[in-house]
Amino acid sequence: MKKKYVFMALAAVLAVLFLLALVIGSVSMPLYETAEIILSQLFGRASQASEAHINIIYNIRFPRVVLTMLTGMALSVSGAVIQGVYQNPMADTGVLGISGGASLGAILAVATVLSGISFLALPLMAVAGALITAFGVFLFSSRRGRVPILTLVLAGMAVSAFLRAMVSLILSYMEEGQMREYLYWSMGSLSSTRWEHVRLVWIPILLGVFYLLWHSRELNILMMGEEEALAVGLNPYQSRKRFLFVTSLVTAMAVCVSGGIQFVGLVVPHIIRLILGADNRCLLPACALCGAAFLLFCDLLARTLIAPAEIAVGIISAVIGAPYFLYLIQRDRKGQMR
């Protein structure tokens, strides 16, 4: 019964934040007019609103809100799965080098001027960099059908450090305008979201999240240990490989359009785990709702705190997430001292 109320509360909070994100901004819009514009555009009817208001709601805010929800859902569910696969509550998708690979792909798109030719070049190259890195780290860590968790973590850390060095090297030779474009992306921002970005990522993100939710029971078994998994006929190596591939894809698709948004995949699963426990059949769908709501809240703050100017949403999520991460470290230290 408690779980039912938690899901109802999360859905209600998400709905409220969804509406607030649509009506609040540098230009405040009445709720009834916002709803009328969206419904008329979705169903091809003529709208009574002005062209300027239609553009603000349907072409600027609505795709941004949709992409924010997709990104928050993708990062939080992926973070929860990675923590389960690694059996480490402080793990996130960064341990596979996904963020570093995406950053290298993005900066190469800027440095080679491909981002100036097509706005899709940067997100696509970021996806390619993230997937190649994650796949390479996994292959390097595999030995005789087994993937030692410690080896995977150490390999991810080493590759991430190398990729950061490559990014810094390229940055040192870039022009000022190119450097500004990359740094703007790396801070994590959704301000330039267009419907083209939503169309690029919504199918792989939703399919990936649905796959992870559908296989939540398998993740529960994997978390029990390799011997228990083998006892019920589950191949831990193949299972872990599939989970890591799907989470890498989902995270890469989210990062490629939103940039370096940190701590969503760390903070949200921890909050939900404290409330609902570690059963992934409840944890993952709750993370999907809470992740979407959390990033909507961060983006709403980013748009309104210093309006009409805007803060990168990655800064807001880091300001909220970093203290929580320090709290986790301190809590673990106290637990070890007892």
Coordinates of C-alpha atoms in Angstrom, one line a residue:
M1 CA 0.0 0.0 0.0
K2 CA 2.9 2.3 0.8
K3 CA 4.4 1.8 -2.6
K4 CA 1.1 2.7 -4.3
Y5 CA 1.0 6.0 -2.5
V6 CA 4.6 6.7 -3.4
F7 CA 3.9 6.2 -7.1
M8 CA 0.7 8.3 -6.9
A9 CA 2.7 11.1 -5.2
L10 CA 5.5 10.9 -7.8
A11 CA 3.1 11.1 -10.7
A12 CA 1.3 14.0 -9.1
V13 CA 4.5 15.9 -8.5
L14 CA 5.6 15.2 -12.1
A15 CA 2.3 16.5 -13.5
V16 CA 2.5 19.7 -11.5
L17 CA 6.1 20.4 -12.6
F18 CA 5.1 19.6 -16.2
L19 CA 2.4 22.3 -16.1
L20 CA 4.6 24.8 -14.3
A21 CA 7.5 24.3 -16.8
L22 CA 5.1 25.1 -19.6
V23 CA 3.5 28.2 -18.2
I24 CA 6.4 29.8 -16.3
G25 CA 9.2 31.6 -18.0
S26 CA 10.4 35.0 -19.2
V27 CA 6.9 35.3 -20.7
S28 CA 4.2 33.9 -18.3
M29 CA 1.4 32.1 -20.1
P30 CA -2.1 31.3 -18.8
L31 CA -2.7 27.6 -18.3
Y32 CA -5.9 27.5 -20.5
E33 CA -4.1 29.2 -23.4
T34 CA -1.1 26.9 -23.0
A35 CA -3.4 23.8 -23.1
E36 CA -5.3 25.2 -26.1
I37 CA -2.1 25.9 -28.1
I38 CA -0.7 22.4 -27.4
L39 CA -3.9 20.6 -28.3
S40 CA -4.5 22.6 -31.4
Q41 CA -1.0 22.0 -32.7
L42 CA -1.1 18.3 -31.8
F43 CA -4.5 17.7 -33.5
G44 CA -4.0 20.1 -36.4
R45 CA -6.7 22.6 -35.4
A46 CA -6.6 26.3 -35.8
S47 CA -5.5 28.2 -32.6
Q48 CA -6.9 31.5 -31.3
A49 CA -3.5 32.4 -29.8
S50 CA -1.1 34.8 -31.4
E51 CA 1.8 33.4 -33.5
A52 CA 4.3 34.6 -30.9
H53 CA 2.6 32.7 -28.1
I54 CA 2.3 29.6 -30.3
N55 CA 6.0 29.7 -31.0
I56 CA 6.9 30.2 -27.3
I57 CA 4.8 27.3 -26.1
Y58 CA 4.9 24.7 -28.9
N59 CA 8.3 25.3 -30.5
I60 CA 10.4 26.4 -27.5
R61 CA 8.9 25.3 -24.1
F62 CA 7.1 22.1 -25.1
P63 CA 10.0 20.3 -26.8
R64 CA 12.3 21.4 -23.9
V65 CA 10.0 20.0 -21.3
V66 CA 9.6 16.7 -23.2
L67 CA 13.4 16.4 -23.6
T68 CA 14.0 17.3 -20.0
M69 CA 11.7 14.5 -18.8
L70 CA 13.2 12.0 -21.2
T71 CA 16.7 12.9 -20.1
G72 CA 15.9 12.7 -16.4
M73 CA 14.2 9.4 -16.9
A74 CA 17.1 8.0 -18.9
L75 CA 19.8 9.1 -16.5
S76 CA 18.1 8.0 -13.3
V77 CA 17.0 4.6 -14.5
S78 CA 20.5 4.0 -16.0
G79 CA 22.1 5.0 -12.8
A80 CA 19.9 2.6 -10.8
V81 CA 20.8 -0.2 -13.1
I82 CA 24.5 0.5 -13.0
Q83 CA 24.4 0.5 -9.2
G84 CA 22.7 -2.8 -9.3
V85 CA 25.1 -4.3 -11.8
Y86 CA 28.2 -3.1 -10.0
Q87 CA 26.5 -3.8 -6.6
N88 CA 27.8 -0.4 -5.5
P89 CA 25.4 2.4 -4.5
M90 CA 27.9 5.0 -5.4
A91 CA 28.4 3.9 -9.0
D92 CA 27.0 5.7 -12.0
T93 CA 27.3 5.5 -15.8
G94 CA 30.5 7.6 -15.6
V95 CA 32.5 4.6 -14.4
L96 CA 32.2 3.1 -17.9
G97 CA 33.8 6.2 -19.4
I98 CA 30.5 7.1 -21.1
S99 CA 30.7 10.8 -20.2
G100 CA 34.3 11.0 -21.3
G101 CA 33.6 9.3 -24.6
A102 CA 30.6 11.6 -25.2
S103 CA 32.8 14.7 -24.4
L104 CA 35.5 13.5 -26.9
G105 CA 32.9 12.9 -29.6
A106 CA 31.3 16.3 -29.0
I107 CA 34.6 18.2 -29.0
L108 CA 35.7 16.5 -32.2
A109 CA 32.4 17.6 -33.9
V110 CA 33.2 21.2 -32.9
A111 CA 36.9 21.1 -33.8
T112 CA 36.2 19.6 -37.2
V113 CA 33.5 22.2 -37.9
L114 CA 31.0 19.4 -38.5
S115 CA 28.7 21.0 -35.8
G116 CA 28.5 24.1 -38.0
I117 CA 27.4 22.0 -41.0
S118 CA 24.6 20.2 -39.2
F119 CA 23.2 20.6 -35.7
L120 CA 22.9 16.9 -35.5
A121 CA 26.6 16.3 -35.9
L122 CA 27.5 17.1 -32.2
P123 CA 24.9 14.8 -30.6
L124 CA 25.5 12.0 -33.1
M125 CA 29.3 12.1 -32.6
A126 CA 28.8 12.3 -28.8
V127 CA 26.7 9.1 -29.0
A128 CA 29.3 7.4 -31.1
G129 CA 32.1 8.4 -28.7
A130 CA 30.1 7.2 -25.6
L131 CA 29.2 3.8 -27.1
I132 CA 32.6 3.1 -28.5
T133 CA 34.2 3.9 -25.1
A134 CA 31.7 1.8 -23.1
F135 CA 32.1 -1.2 -25.5
G136 CA 35.9 -0.9 -25.4
V137 CA 36.0 -0.8 -21.6
F138 CA 33.8 -3.8 -21.3
L139 CA 35.8 -5.8 -23.8
F140 CA 39.1 -4.9 -22.2
S141 CA 37.7 -6.0 -18.8
S142 CA 36.3 -9.3 -20.1
R143 CA 38.3 -12.5 -19.3
R144 CA 37.1 -16.0 -20.2
G145 CA 33.4 -15.1 -20.1
R146 CA 33.7 -13.2 -16.9
V147 CA 33.8 -9.5 -16.1
P148 CA 35.4 -8.7 -12.7
I149 CA 33.7 -5.7 -11.2
L150 CA 36.9 -4.2 -9.9
T151 CA 38.7 -4.6 -13.2
L152 CA 35.7 -2.9 -15.0
V153 CA 35.8 0.1 -12.5
L154 CA 39.6 0.5 -12.8
A155 CA 39.5 0.3 -16.6
G156 CA 36.7 2.8 -16.7
M157 CA 38.6 5.2 -14.5
A158 CA 41.8 4.9 -16.6
V159 CA 40.0 5.4 -19.9
S160 CA 38.0 8.4 -18.5
A161 CA 41.3 10.0 -17.4
F162 CA 42.8 9.5 -20.8
L163 CA 39.8 10.9 -22.6
R164 CA 39.8 14.0 -20.3
A165 CA 43.4 14.5 -21.3
M166 CA 42.5 14.3 -25.0
V167 CA 39.7 16.7 -24.5
S168 CA 42.0 19.2 -22.8
L169 CA 44.6 18.8 -25.5
I170 CA 42.1 19.6 -28.3
L171 CA 40.7 22.5 -26.2
S172 CA 44.1 24.1 -26.1
Y173 CA 44.2 24.3 -29.9
M174 CA 40.6 25.4 -30.5
E175 CA 39.5 28.9 -31.5
E176 CA 37.6 30.9 -28.9
G177 CA 34.2 30.5 -30.6
Q178 CA 34.6 26.7 -30.9
M179 CA 35.8 26.5 -27.3
R180 CA 32.7 28.5 -26.2
E181 CA 30.4 26.1 -28.1
Y182 CA 31.9 23.0 -26.5
L183 CA 32.0 24.5 -23.0
Y184 CA 28.3 25.5 -23.3
W185 CA 27.5 21.9 -24.2
S186 CA 29.7 20.4 -21.5
M187 CA 27.9 22.4 -18.7
G188 CA 24.7 20.7 -19.5
S189 CA 22.0 22.9 -21.0
L190 CA 18.6 22.3 -22.6
S191 CA 18.0 25.9 -23.7
S192 CA 18.5 25.2 -27.4
T193 CA 16.2 22.2 -27.6
R194 CA 14.3 21.8 -30.8
W195 CA 11.8 19.2 -31.9
E196 CA 14.6 17.7 -34.0
H197 CA 16.5 16.8 -30.9
V198 CA 13.4 15.1 -29.4
R199 CA 12.8 13.1 -32.5
L200 CA 16.5 12.0 -32.5
V201 CA 16.4 10.5 -29.0
W202 CA 12.8 9.7 -27.9
I203 CA 12.5 6.2 -29.5
P204 CA 15.9 4.8 -28.3
I205 CA 15.5 6.3 -24.8
L206 CA 11.9 4.9 -24.3
L207 CA 12.8 1.5 -25.8
G208 CA 15.9 1.3 -23.6
V209 CA 14.1 2.3 -20.5
F210 CA 11.2 -0.1 -21.2
Y211 CA 13.8 -2.9 -21.7
L212 CA 15.4 -2.2 -18.4
L213 CA 12.0 -2.1 -16.6
W214 CA 10.9 -5.3 -18.3
H215 CA 14.1 -7.1 -17.1
S216 CA 14.1 -5.7 -13.6
R217 CA 13.6 -9.2 -12.1
E218 CA 16.7 -10.4 -13.9
L219 CA 18.6 -7.5 -12.4
N220 CA 17.4 -8.6 -9.0
I221 CA 18.8 -12.1 -9.6
L222 CA 22.1 -10.7 -10.9
M223 CA 22.5 -8.6 -7.7
M224 CA 22.3 -11.8 -5.6
G225 CA 25.7 -13.0 -6.9
E226 CA 27.0 -15.1 -9.8
E227 CA 26.5 -18.4 -8.0
E228 CA 22.8 -17.7 -7.3
A229 CA 22.3 -16.5 -10.9
L230 CA 23.9 -19.6 -12.3
A231 CA 21.7 -21.7 -10.0
V232 CA 18.5 -20.4 -11.6
G233 CA 19.9 -20.7 -15.2
L234 CA 21.0 -17.1 -15.7
N235 CA 24.3 -16.4 -17.5
P236 CA 25.8 -13.5 -15.4
Y237 CA 28.3 -12.5 -18.2
Q238 CA 25.7 -12.2 -20.9
S239 CA 23.2 -10.6 -18.6
R240 CA 25.7 -8.0 -17.3
K241 CA 26.8 -7.3 -20.9
R242 CA 23.2 -6.6 -22.1
F243 CA 22.5 -4.4 -19.1
L244 CA 25.7 -2.4 -19.6
F245 CA 25.0 -2.0 -23.4
V246 CA 21.4 -0.8 -22.9
T247 CA 22.4 1.6 -20.1
S248 CA 25.3 2.9 -22.2
L249 CA 22.9 3.5 -25.2
V250 CA 20.2 5.2 -23.1
T251 CA 22.8 7.4 -21.3
A252 CA 24.5 8.3 -24.5
M253 CA 21.3 9.4 -26.2
A254 CA 20.4 11.6 -23.1
V255 CA 23.9 13.1 -22.8
C256 CA 24.3 13.8 -26.5
V257 CA 21.4 16.4 -26.5
S258 CA 21.7 17.6 -22.9
G259 CA 25.4 17.8 -22.3
G260 CA 27.2 17.1 -19.0
I261 CA 24.3 16.9 -16.6
Q262 CA 25.7 15.3 -13.4
F263 CA 24.4 13.5 -10.3
V264 CA 20.9 12.7 -11.6
G265 CA 21.8 9.0 -11.9
L266 CA 23.3 9.1 -8.4
V267 CA 20.9 11.1 -6.3
V268 CA 17.5 9.9 -7.6
P269 CA 18.1 6.1 -7.2
H270 CA 19.4 6.7 -3.6
I271 CA 16.3 8.7 -2.7
I272 CA 13.9 6.1 -4.1
R273 CA 15.9 3.2 -2.6
L274 CA 15.6 4.7 0.8
I275 CA 11.8 5.0 0.3
L276 CA 10.9 1.8 -1.5
G277 CA 13.9 -0.5 -1.0
A278 CA 16.2 -2.3 -3.4
D279 CA 13.6 -4.3 -5.4
N280 CA 14.2 -3.2 -9.0
R281 CA 10.6 -4.1 -10.0
C282 CA 9.5 -1.0 -8.0
L283 CA 12.8 0.9 -7.9
L284 CA 13.2 1.4 -11.7
P285 CA 9.7 2.7 -12.5
A286 CA 9.9 5.0 -9.5
C287 CA 13.3 6.3 -10.7
A288 CA 11.8 7.0 -14.1
L289 CA 9.1 9.2 -12.5
C290 CA 11.4 10.8 -10.0
G291 CA 14.2 11.4 -12.4
A292 CA 11.9 13.2 -14.9
A293 CA 10.5 15.3 -12.0
F294 CA 13.9 16.1 -10.5
L295 CA 15.3 17.3 -13.8
L296 CA 12.2 19.3 -14.6
F297 CA 12.6 21.0 -11.2
C298 CA 16.3 21.7 -11.9
D299 CA 15.5 23.1 -15.3
L300 CA 12.7 25.3 -13.9
L301 CA 15.1 26.8 -11.4
A302 CA 17.7 27.3 -14.2
R303 CA 15.1 29.3 -16.2
T304 CA 13.7 31.4 -13.3
L305 CA 16.4 32.1 -10.7
I306 CA 18.0 34.9 -12.7
A307 CA 15.4 35.4 -15.4
P308 CA 15.5 36.6 -18.2
A309 CA 19.0 35.2 -18.1
E310 CA 19.5 31.4 -17.6
I311 CA 21.7 29.1 -15.7
A312 CA 22.8 25.8 -17.2
V313 CA 20.7 23.0 -15.8
G314 CA 23.9 20.9 -15.2
I315 CA 25.0 23.6 -12.7
I316 CA 21.8 23.3 -10.8
S317 CA 21.8 19.5 -10.7
A318 CA 25.4 19.6 -9.5
V319 CA 24.7 22.2 -6.8
I320 CA 21.9 19.9 -5.5
G321 CA 23.6 16.6 -6.1
A322 CA 27.2 17.3 -4.9
P323 CA 26.2 17.9 -1.2
Y324 CA 24.1 14.8 -1.3
F325 CA 27.1 12.8 -2.6
L326 CA 29.2 14.2 0.2
Y327 CA 26.5 13.2 2.7
L328 CA 26.6 9.6 1.3
I329 CA 30.4 9.5 1.8
Q330 CA 30.1 10.8 5.3
R331 CA 27.4 8.3 6.2
D332 CA 29.5 5.4 4.9
R333 CA 32.5 6.5 6.9
K334 CA 30.4 6.6 10.0
G335 CA 29.1 3.1 9.2
Q336 CA 32.6 1.8 8.8
M337 CA 33.7 3.3 12.1
R338 CA 31.0 1.4 14.1

